[in-house]
XYZ file of C-alpha atoms in Angstrom:
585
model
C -74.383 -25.260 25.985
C -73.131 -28.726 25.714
C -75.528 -31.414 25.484
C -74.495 -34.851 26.650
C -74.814 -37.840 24.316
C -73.881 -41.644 25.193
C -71.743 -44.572 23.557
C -68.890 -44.428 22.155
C -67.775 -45.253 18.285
C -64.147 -46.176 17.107
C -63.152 -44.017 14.919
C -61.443 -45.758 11.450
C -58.149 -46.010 11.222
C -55.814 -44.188 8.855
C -56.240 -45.512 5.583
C -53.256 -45.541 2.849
C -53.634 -43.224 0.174
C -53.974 -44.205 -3.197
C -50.414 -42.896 -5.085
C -50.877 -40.242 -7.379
C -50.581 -41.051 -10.971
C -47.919 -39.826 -12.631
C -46.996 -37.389 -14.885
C -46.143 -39.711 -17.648
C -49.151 -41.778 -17.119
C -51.900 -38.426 -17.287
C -50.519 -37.494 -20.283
C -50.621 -40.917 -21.494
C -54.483 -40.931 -20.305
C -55.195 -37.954 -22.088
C -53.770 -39.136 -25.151
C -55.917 -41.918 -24.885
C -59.260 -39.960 -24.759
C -57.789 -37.280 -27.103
C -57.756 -39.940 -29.862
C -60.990 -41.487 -28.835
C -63.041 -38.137 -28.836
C -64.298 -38.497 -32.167
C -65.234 -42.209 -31.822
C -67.081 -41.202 -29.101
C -69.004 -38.081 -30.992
C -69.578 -40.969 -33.776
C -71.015 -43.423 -31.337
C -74.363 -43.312 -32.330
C -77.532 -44.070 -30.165
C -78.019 -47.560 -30.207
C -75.055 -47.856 -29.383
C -74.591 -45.561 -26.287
C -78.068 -47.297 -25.264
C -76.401 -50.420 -25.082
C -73.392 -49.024 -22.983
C -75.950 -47.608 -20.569
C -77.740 -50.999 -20.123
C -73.930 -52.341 -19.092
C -73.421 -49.111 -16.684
C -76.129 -50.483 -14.767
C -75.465 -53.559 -14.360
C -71.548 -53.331 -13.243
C -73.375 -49.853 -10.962
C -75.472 -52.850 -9.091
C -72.690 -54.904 -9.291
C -70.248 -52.682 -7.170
C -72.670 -50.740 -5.133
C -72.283 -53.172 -1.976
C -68.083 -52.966 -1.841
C -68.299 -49.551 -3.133
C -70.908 -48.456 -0.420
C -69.333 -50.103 2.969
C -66.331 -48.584 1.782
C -67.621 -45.417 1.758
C -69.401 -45.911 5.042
C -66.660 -47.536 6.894
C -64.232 -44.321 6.265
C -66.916 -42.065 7.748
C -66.731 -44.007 11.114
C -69.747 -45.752 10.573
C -71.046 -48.864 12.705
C -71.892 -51.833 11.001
C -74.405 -52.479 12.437
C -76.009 -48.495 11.891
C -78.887 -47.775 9.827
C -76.774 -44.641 8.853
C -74.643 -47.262 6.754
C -77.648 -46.701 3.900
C -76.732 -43.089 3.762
C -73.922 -43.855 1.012
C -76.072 -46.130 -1.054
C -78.739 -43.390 -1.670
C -76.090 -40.453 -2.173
C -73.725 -42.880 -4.416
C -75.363 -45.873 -6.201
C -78.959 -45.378 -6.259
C -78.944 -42.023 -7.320
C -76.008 -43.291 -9.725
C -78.603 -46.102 -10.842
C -81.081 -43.506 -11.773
C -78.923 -40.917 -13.608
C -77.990 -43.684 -16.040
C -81.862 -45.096 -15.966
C -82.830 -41.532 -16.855
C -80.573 -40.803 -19.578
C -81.342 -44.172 -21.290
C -85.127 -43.141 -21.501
C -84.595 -39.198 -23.218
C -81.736 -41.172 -25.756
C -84.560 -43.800 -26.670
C -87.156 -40.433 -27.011
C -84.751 -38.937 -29.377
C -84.178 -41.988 -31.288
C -88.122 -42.859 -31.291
C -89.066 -38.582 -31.650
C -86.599 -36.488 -32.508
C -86.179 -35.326 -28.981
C -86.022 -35.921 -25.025
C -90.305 -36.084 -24.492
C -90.816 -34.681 -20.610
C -94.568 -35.045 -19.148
C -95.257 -31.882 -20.756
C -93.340 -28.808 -21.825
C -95.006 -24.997 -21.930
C -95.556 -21.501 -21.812
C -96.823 -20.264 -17.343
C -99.314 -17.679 -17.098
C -95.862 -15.626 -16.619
C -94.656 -16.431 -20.463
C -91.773 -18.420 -19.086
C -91.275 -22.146 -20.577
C -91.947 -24.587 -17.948
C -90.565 -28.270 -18.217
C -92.540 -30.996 -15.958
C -90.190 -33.359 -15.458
C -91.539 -34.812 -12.269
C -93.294 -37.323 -12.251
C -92.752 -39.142 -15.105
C -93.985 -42.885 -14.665
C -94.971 -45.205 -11.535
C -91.400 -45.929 -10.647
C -91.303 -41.732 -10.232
C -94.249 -41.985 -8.610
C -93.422 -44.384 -6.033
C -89.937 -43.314 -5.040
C -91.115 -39.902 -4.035
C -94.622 -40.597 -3.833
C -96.567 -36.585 -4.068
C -93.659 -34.977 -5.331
C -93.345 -32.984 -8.496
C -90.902 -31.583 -10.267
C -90.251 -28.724 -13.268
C -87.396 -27.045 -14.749
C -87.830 -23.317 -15.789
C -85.956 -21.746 -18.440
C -84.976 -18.293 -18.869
C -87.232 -15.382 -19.537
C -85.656 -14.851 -22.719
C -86.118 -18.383 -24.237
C -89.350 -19.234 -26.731
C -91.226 -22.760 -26.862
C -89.457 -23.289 -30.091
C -86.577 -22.339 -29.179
C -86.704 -24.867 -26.198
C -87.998 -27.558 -28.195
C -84.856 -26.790 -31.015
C -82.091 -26.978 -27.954
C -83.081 -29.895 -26.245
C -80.684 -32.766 -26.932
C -79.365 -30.884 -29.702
C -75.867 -32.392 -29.675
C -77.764 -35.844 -31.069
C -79.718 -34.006 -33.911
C -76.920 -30.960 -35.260
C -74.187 -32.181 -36.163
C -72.711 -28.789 -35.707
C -73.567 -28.773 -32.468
C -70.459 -30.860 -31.027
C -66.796 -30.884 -31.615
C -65.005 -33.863 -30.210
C -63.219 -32.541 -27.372
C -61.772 -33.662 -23.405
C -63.102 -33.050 -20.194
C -61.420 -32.367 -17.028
C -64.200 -33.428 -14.343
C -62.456 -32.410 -10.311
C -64.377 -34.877 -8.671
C -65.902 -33.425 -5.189
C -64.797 -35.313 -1.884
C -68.168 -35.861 0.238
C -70.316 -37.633 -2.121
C -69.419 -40.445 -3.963
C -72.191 -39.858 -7.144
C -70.759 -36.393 -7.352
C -67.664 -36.915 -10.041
C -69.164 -40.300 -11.641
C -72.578 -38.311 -12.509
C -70.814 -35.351 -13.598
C -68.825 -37.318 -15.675
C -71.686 -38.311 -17.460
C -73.137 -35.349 -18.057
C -70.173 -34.539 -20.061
C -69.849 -37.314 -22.117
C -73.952 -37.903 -22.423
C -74.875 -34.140 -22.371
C -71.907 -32.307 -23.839
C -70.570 -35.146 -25.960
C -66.956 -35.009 -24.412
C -65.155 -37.504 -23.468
C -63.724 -37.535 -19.876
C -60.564 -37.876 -17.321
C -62.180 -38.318 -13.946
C -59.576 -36.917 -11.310
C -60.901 -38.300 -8.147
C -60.519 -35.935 -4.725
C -58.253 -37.257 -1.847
C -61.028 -37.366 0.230
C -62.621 -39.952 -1.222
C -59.956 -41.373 -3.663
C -60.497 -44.955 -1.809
C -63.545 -45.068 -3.634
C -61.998 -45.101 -7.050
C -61.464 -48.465 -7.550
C -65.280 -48.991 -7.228
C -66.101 -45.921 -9.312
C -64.067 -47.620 -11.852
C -66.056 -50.516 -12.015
C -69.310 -49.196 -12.144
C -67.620 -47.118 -15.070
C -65.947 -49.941 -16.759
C -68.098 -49.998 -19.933
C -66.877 -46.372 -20.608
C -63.124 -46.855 -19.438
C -63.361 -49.920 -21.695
C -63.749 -48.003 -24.570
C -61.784 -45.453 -24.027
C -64.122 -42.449 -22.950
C -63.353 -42.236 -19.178
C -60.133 -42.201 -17.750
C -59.379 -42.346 -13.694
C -56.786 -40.606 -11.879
C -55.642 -39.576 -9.018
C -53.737 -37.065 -6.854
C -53.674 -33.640 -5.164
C -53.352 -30.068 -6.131
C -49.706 -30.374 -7.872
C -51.772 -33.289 -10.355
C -54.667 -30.631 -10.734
C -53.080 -27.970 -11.880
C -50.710 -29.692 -14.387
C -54.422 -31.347 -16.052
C -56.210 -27.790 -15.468
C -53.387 -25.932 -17.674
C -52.677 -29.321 -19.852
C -53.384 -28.463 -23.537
C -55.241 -31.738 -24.622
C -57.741 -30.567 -21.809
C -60.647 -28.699 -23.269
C -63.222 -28.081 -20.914
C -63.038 -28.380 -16.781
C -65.864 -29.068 -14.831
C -65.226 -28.529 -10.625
C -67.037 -29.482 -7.877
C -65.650 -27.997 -4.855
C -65.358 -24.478 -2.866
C -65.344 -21.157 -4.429
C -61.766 -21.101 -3.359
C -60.387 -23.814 -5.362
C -62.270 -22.485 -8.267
C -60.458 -18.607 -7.942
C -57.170 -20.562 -7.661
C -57.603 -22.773 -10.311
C -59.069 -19.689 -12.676
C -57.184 -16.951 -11.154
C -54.025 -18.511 -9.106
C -53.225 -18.034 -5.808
C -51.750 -15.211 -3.809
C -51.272 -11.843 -4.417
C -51.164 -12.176 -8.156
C -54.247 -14.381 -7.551
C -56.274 -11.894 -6.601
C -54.684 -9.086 -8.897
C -55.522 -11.459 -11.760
C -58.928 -11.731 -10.190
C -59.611 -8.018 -9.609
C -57.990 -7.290 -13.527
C -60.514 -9.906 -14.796
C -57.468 -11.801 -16.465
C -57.734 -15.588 -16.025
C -55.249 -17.837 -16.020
C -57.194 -20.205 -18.107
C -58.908 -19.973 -21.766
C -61.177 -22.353 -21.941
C -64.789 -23.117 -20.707
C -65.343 -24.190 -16.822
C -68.014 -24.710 -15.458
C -69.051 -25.539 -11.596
C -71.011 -26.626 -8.342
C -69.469 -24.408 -5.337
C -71.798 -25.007 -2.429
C -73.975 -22.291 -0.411
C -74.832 -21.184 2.876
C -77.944 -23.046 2.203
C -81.429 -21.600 3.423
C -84.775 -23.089 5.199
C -87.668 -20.842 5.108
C -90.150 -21.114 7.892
C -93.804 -20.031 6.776
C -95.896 -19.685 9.649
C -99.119 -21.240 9.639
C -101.275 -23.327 12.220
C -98.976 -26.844 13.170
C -99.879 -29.041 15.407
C -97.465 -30.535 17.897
C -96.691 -33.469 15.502
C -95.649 -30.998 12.453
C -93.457 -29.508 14.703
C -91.891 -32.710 15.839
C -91.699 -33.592 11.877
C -90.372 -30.737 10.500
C -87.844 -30.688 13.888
C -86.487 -33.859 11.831
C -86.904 -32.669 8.503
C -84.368 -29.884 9.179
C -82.002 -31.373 11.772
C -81.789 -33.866 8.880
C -80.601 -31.451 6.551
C -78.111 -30.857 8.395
C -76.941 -34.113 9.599
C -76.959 -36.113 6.988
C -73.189 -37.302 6.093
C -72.343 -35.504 8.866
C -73.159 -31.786 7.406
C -70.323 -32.575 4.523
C -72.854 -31.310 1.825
C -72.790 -28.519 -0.421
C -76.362 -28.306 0.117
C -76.294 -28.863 3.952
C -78.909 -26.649 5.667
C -77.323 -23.781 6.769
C -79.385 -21.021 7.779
C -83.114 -21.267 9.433
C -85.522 -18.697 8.835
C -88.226 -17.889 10.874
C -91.449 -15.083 11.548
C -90.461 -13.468 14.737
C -93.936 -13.033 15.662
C -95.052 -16.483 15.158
C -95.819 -18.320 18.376
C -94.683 -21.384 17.168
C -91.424 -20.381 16.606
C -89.787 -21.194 19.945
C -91.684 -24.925 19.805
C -89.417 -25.393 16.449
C -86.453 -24.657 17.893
C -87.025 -26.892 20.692
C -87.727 -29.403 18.154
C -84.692 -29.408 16.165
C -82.767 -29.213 19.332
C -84.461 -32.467 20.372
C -83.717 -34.012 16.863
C -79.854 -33.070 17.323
C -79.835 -34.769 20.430
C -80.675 -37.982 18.777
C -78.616 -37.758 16.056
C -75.605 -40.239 15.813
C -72.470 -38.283 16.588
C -70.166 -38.767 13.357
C -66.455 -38.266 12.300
C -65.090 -35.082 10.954
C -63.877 -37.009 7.938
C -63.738 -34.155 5.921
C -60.140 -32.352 6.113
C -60.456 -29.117 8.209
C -63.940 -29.685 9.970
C -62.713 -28.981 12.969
C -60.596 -25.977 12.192
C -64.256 -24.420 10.921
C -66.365 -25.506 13.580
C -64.369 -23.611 15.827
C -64.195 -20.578 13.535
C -67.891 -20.804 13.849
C -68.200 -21.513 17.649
C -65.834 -18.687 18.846
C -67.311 -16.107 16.893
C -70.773 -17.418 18.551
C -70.893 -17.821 22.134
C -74.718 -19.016 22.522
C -73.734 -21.877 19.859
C -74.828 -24.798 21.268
C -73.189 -28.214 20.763
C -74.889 -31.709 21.253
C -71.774 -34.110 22.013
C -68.488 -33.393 22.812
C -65.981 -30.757 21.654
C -62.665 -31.329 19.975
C -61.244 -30.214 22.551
C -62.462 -31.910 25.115
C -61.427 -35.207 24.071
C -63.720 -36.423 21.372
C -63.460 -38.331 18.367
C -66.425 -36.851 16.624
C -67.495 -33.479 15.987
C -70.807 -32.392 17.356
C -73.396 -30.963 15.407
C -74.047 -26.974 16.624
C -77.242 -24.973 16.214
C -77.062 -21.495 16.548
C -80.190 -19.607 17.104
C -81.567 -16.197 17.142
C -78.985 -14.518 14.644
C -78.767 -11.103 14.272
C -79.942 -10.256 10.649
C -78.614 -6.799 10.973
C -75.124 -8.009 11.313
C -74.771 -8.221 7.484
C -70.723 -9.747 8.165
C -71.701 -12.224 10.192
C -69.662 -15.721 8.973
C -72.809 -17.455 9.482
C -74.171 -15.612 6.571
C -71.217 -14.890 4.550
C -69.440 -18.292 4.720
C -70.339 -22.250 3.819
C -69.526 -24.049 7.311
C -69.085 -27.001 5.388
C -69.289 -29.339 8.818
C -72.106 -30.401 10.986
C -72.716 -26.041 11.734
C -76.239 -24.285 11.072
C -78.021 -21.521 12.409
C -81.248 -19.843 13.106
C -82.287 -16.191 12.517
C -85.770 -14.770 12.751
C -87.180 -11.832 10.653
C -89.581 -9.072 11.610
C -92.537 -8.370 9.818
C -95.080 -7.549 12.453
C -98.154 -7.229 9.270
C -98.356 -10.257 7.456
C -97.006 -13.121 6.493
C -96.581 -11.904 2.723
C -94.716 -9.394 4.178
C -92.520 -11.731 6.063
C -92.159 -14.069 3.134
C -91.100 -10.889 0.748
C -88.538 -9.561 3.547
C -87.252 -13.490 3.595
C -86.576 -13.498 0.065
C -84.269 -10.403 0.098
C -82.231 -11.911 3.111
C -81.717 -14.758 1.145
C -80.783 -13.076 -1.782
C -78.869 -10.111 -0.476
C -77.319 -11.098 2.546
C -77.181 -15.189 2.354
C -73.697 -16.330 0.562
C -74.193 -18.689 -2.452
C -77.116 -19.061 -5.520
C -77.102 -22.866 -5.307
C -80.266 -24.387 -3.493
C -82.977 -22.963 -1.029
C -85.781 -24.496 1.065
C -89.755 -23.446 2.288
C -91.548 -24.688 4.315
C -95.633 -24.158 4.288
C -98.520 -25.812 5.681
C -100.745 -26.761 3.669
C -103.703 -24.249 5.334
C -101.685 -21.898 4.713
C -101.549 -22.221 1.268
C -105.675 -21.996 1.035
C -105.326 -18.008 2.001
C -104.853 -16.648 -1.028
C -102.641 -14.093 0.040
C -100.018 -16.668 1.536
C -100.609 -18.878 -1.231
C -99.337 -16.122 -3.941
C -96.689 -14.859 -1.468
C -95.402 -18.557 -1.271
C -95.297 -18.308 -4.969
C -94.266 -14.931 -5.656
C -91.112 -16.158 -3.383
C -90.730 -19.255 -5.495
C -90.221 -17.088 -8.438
C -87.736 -14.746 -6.728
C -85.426 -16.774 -4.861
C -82.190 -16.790 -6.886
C -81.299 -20.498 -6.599
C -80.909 -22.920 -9.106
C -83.324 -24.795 -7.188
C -85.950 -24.027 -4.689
C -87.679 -26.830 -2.959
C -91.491 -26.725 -0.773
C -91.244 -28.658 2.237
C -88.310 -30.669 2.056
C -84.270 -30.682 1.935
C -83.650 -28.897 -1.178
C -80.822 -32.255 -1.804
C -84.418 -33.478 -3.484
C -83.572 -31.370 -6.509
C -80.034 -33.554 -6.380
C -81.831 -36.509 -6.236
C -84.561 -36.315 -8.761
C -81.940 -36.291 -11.746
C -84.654 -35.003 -13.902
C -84.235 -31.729 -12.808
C -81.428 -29.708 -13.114
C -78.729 -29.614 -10.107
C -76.469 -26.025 -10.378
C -76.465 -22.345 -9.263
C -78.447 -19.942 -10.370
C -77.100 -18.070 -13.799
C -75.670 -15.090 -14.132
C -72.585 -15.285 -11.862
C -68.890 -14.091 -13.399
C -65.676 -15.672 -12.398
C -64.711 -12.731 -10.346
C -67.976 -13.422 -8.600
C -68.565 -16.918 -9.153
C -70.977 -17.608 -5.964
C -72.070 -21.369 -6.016
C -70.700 -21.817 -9.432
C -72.063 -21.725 -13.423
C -73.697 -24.161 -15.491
C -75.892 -27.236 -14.511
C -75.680 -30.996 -14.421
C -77.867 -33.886 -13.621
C -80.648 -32.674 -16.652
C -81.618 -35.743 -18.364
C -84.300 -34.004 -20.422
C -81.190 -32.266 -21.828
C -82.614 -28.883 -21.362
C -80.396 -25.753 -22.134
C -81.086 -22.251 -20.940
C -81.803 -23.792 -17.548
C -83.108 -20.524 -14.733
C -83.927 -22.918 -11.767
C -85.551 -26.162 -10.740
C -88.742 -26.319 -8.928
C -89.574 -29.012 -6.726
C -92.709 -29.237 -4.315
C -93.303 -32.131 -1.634
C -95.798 -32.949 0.960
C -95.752 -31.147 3.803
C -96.060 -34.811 5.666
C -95.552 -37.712 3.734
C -97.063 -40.858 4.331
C -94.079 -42.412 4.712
C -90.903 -41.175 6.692
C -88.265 -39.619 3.837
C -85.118 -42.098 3.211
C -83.165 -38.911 4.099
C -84.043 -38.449 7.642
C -81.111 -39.375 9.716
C -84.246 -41.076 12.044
C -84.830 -43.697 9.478
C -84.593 -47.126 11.529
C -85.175 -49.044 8.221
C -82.315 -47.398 6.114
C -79.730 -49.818 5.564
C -81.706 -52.608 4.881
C -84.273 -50.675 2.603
C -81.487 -48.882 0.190
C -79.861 -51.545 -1.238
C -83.667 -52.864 -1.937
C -84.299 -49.158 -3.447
C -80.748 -49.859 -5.535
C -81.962 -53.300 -7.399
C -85.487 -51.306 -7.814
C -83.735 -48.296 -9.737
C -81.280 -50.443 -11.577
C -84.258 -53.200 -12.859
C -87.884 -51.496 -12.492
C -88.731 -55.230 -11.072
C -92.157 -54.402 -9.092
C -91.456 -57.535 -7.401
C -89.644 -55.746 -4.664
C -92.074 -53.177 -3.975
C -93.072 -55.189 -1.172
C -90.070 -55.273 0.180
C -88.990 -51.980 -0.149
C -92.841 -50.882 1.832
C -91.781 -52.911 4.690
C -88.600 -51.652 4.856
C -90.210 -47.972 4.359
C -92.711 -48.458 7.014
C -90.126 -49.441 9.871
C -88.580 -46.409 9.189
């Protein structure tokens, strides 16, 4: 089915690409950081403190260039409340990181070590961090949300306390060393907030190589970052795979951190080709030394059934289509994959309502490089997909975003299950369990774990009625505690997780590099936590006010630069402001 949508939007012209640096200059670069590794291991806390103060200034001072940039190669109007999209997924959550990381360096300065709300042993004997909230500014950005980072099983209090921020209190505990961060394409916080993980987190100092996607960006990444290029911790480059595999295999490179597909990080580990995936089978990699990533998923939505009223429905139609929409389904952690109770009667009304939210949704460029290549890989093998906008081929600039509903769960190949669509895709698949909805919740769980590609990020969804059974209520929990995602979010897009910087933002552990799923390792973390199992957020079921990430949000573009100078100052002057803006959304 092809749904009709109206106006037209010029698509951006070709931009030039930045040249690739060259060979003499990433050694050169690399020298550089080589010989200021141990200055930077030596640069004591004060001290960072005072770099982080700068970092957030020169953030706010680049965020406007850096953010119409951003918007105005995506296709975006001027004149669009869509152009706030880039300052929530680039500055202000850029703004935060760096806000965040100064408090747990002034706790371990003041204490010893990073101080979340509270840090203990569940019921279940597992160390639980609260992280979320923390103070008012927590409070009022995602006002009812929490958030807690749970460790692994086999990790004591003590142990916990011991680990966290350890690399400021053991001198043993950090070598100097370089970092190789492959900066991801799609979101412009990605590579600068990964970057500091490794210099903040893992004490390394880092060479940035930006994507080609979004290489235009450097120039403003670099000024945000100028404190730390300054001094010699960061470098900037740039270029495509013949520039990332001479820095992958370059000997002054210690450590590599990717964002990207799980793809690029066989070729980069493995190779490519037939010896590629000999290498791979063997379990011989290329590469000795420690990677870690962020791969994406075939991200899941799970539909508890409960009693919503016609406006829930409408809501959550929103809450989801936004998940998908939302830089035009370009995310790692894009819904992919919507599951529902086959025997609830509300069901159908859900589907109607994310159709209806698709149908408003702005119809965007397929920026990304082969979008349109996968959106028909999806579409063919899918005849009832159903497209709101026009198709590639039949004329349009933009690339529609496609529902497709009532999966087959039985079909266990299916590339809506097996394979991130990585473009403005998702699908719908319902789930028999004609007893109860524990039973459907349990039988959810396994399809998300067994059948569902990727360990990355899952969603639920549960009324709050619901939750006063106390049979739903532990089966909503017992499927908290199974999922295996490194984070699981109640009632909203699990990108909250991203956002929150508190938490942790990575796959679940336990994945090899022969089987790498959505990747190893976390980031984000500015309690410092290691041992990390998963993140745990939980939201309202309806907010009071509408969420900055539904692509609905009238208010957007005028409210996130507002939400920007909030992050970067704390000034509760703008609060008003910023409820306004919040209200009209």
């Amino acid at each position: 089915m092809t749904a009709s949508m109206t106006g037209t939007l010029a698509i951006p012209e070709p931009q030039d690409g930045v040249p690739a640096t060259s060979r003499e200059d990433l050694d050169a670069a690399l020298a550089t950081l080589r010989e200021r590794a141990a200055a930077w291991v030596a640069t004591d806390i004060d001290q960072r403190l005072e770099l982080l103060a700068e970092l957030v200034d020169d953030t706010l001072d680049a965020a406007p260039a850096w953010t119409l940039a951003a918007a105005e190669a995506k296709g975006l109007r001027r004149d669009s409340p869509l152009m706030g999209e880039d300052w929530i997924s680039g500055p202000v959550v850029l703004l935060r990181n760096l806000r965040l990381l100064a408090r747990s360096l002034e706790q371990i300065r003041d204490t010893g070590r990073p101080r979340p709300p509270s840090l203990e042993v569940a019921p279940s004997g597992q160390v639980v961090a609260k992280v979320f909230p923390a103070d008012l500014e927590d409070q009022l950005l995602f006002t009812g949300f929490t958030g807690e980072v749970r460790l692994q099983p086999h990790v004591s209090l003590d142990e916990a306390e011991a680990r966290m921020g350890r690399v400021y209190r053991d001198p043993e505990a950090s070598e100097p060393a370089v970092s190789l961060v492959l900066g991801a394409g799609n979101v412009s916080s990605i590579g600068p907030m990964d970057a500091l993980y490794e210099l903040f987190a893992r004490n390394r100092v880092v060479l940035l190589k930006m994507n080609p996607v979004n290489e235009h960006l450097g120039a403003h990444v670099a000024a945000a970052l100028q404190p730390l290029v300054r001094e010699g911790f960061l470098r900037i480059v740039y270029g495509g795979g013949d520039v990332g595999r001479h820095l992958t295999h370059h000997q002054q490179v210690d450590a590599i951190h990717i964002t990207g597909s799980n793809r690029t990080h066989d070729a980069i580990v493995f190779g490519t080709g037939e010896e590629g995936e000999r290498r791979k089978a063997a379990g011989e990699p290329l590469l000795d030394k420690p990677i870690t990533s962020e791969l994406g998923n075939v991200s899941p939505v799970i539909v508890v059934p409960g009693p919503w009223s016609d406006k829930d429905v409408a809501f959550h139609g929103d809450n989801i289509a936004s998940m998908l929409v939302n830089n035009a389904g370009f995310n790692c952690v894009a819904a992919r994959m919507v599951i529902q109770h086959r025997q609830w009667a509300r069901r159908r009304k859900l589907v109607n309502a994310i159709r209806d939210s698709l149908r408003r949704a702005e119809p965007r460029v397929p920026y990304y490089p082969g979008a349109v290549d996968r959106w028909r890989e999806f579409t063919g093998a899918h005849p009832t997909a159903e497209w709101y906008g026009e198709a590639p081929d039949d004329g349009g600039d933009r690339l529609p975003f496609t529902f497709i509903p009532d999966l087959d769960p039985r079909n266990l190949d299916d590339v809506a299950f097996t394979t991130e669509a990585f473009c403005g895709v998702f699908g719908e698949v319902a789930l028999d369990a004609p007893r109860t909805v524990g039973d459907y919740l349990d039988a959810a769980v396994e399809f998300c774990n067994e059948t569902l590609w990727g360990t990355l990020s899952a969603s639920i969804i549960v009324h709050p009625e619901s939750l006063r059974d106390p049979e739903i209520a532990a089966a909503v929990e017992r499927a908290i505690d199974r999922l295996r995602y490194g984070s699981v979010v109640v009632n909203h897009w699990s990108a909250v997780a991203y956002g929150m910087v508190s938490t942790t933002w990575g796959a679940y552990p336990g994945a090899t590099p022969q089987d790498i799923q959505s990747g190893r390792g976390v980031v984000h973390n500015s309690y410092l936590l290691e041992d990390v199992e998963k993140s745990v957020v939980r939201g309202p079921f309806r907010p009071p006010m509408k969420p900055v990430w539904f692509h609905t949000h009238r208010g957007l573009a005028k409210l996130a630069p507002k939400l920007a100078e909030f992050t970067a100052t704390g000034d509760r002057g703008l609060l008003p402001s910023i409820l306004w803006h919040a209200a009209r959304g």
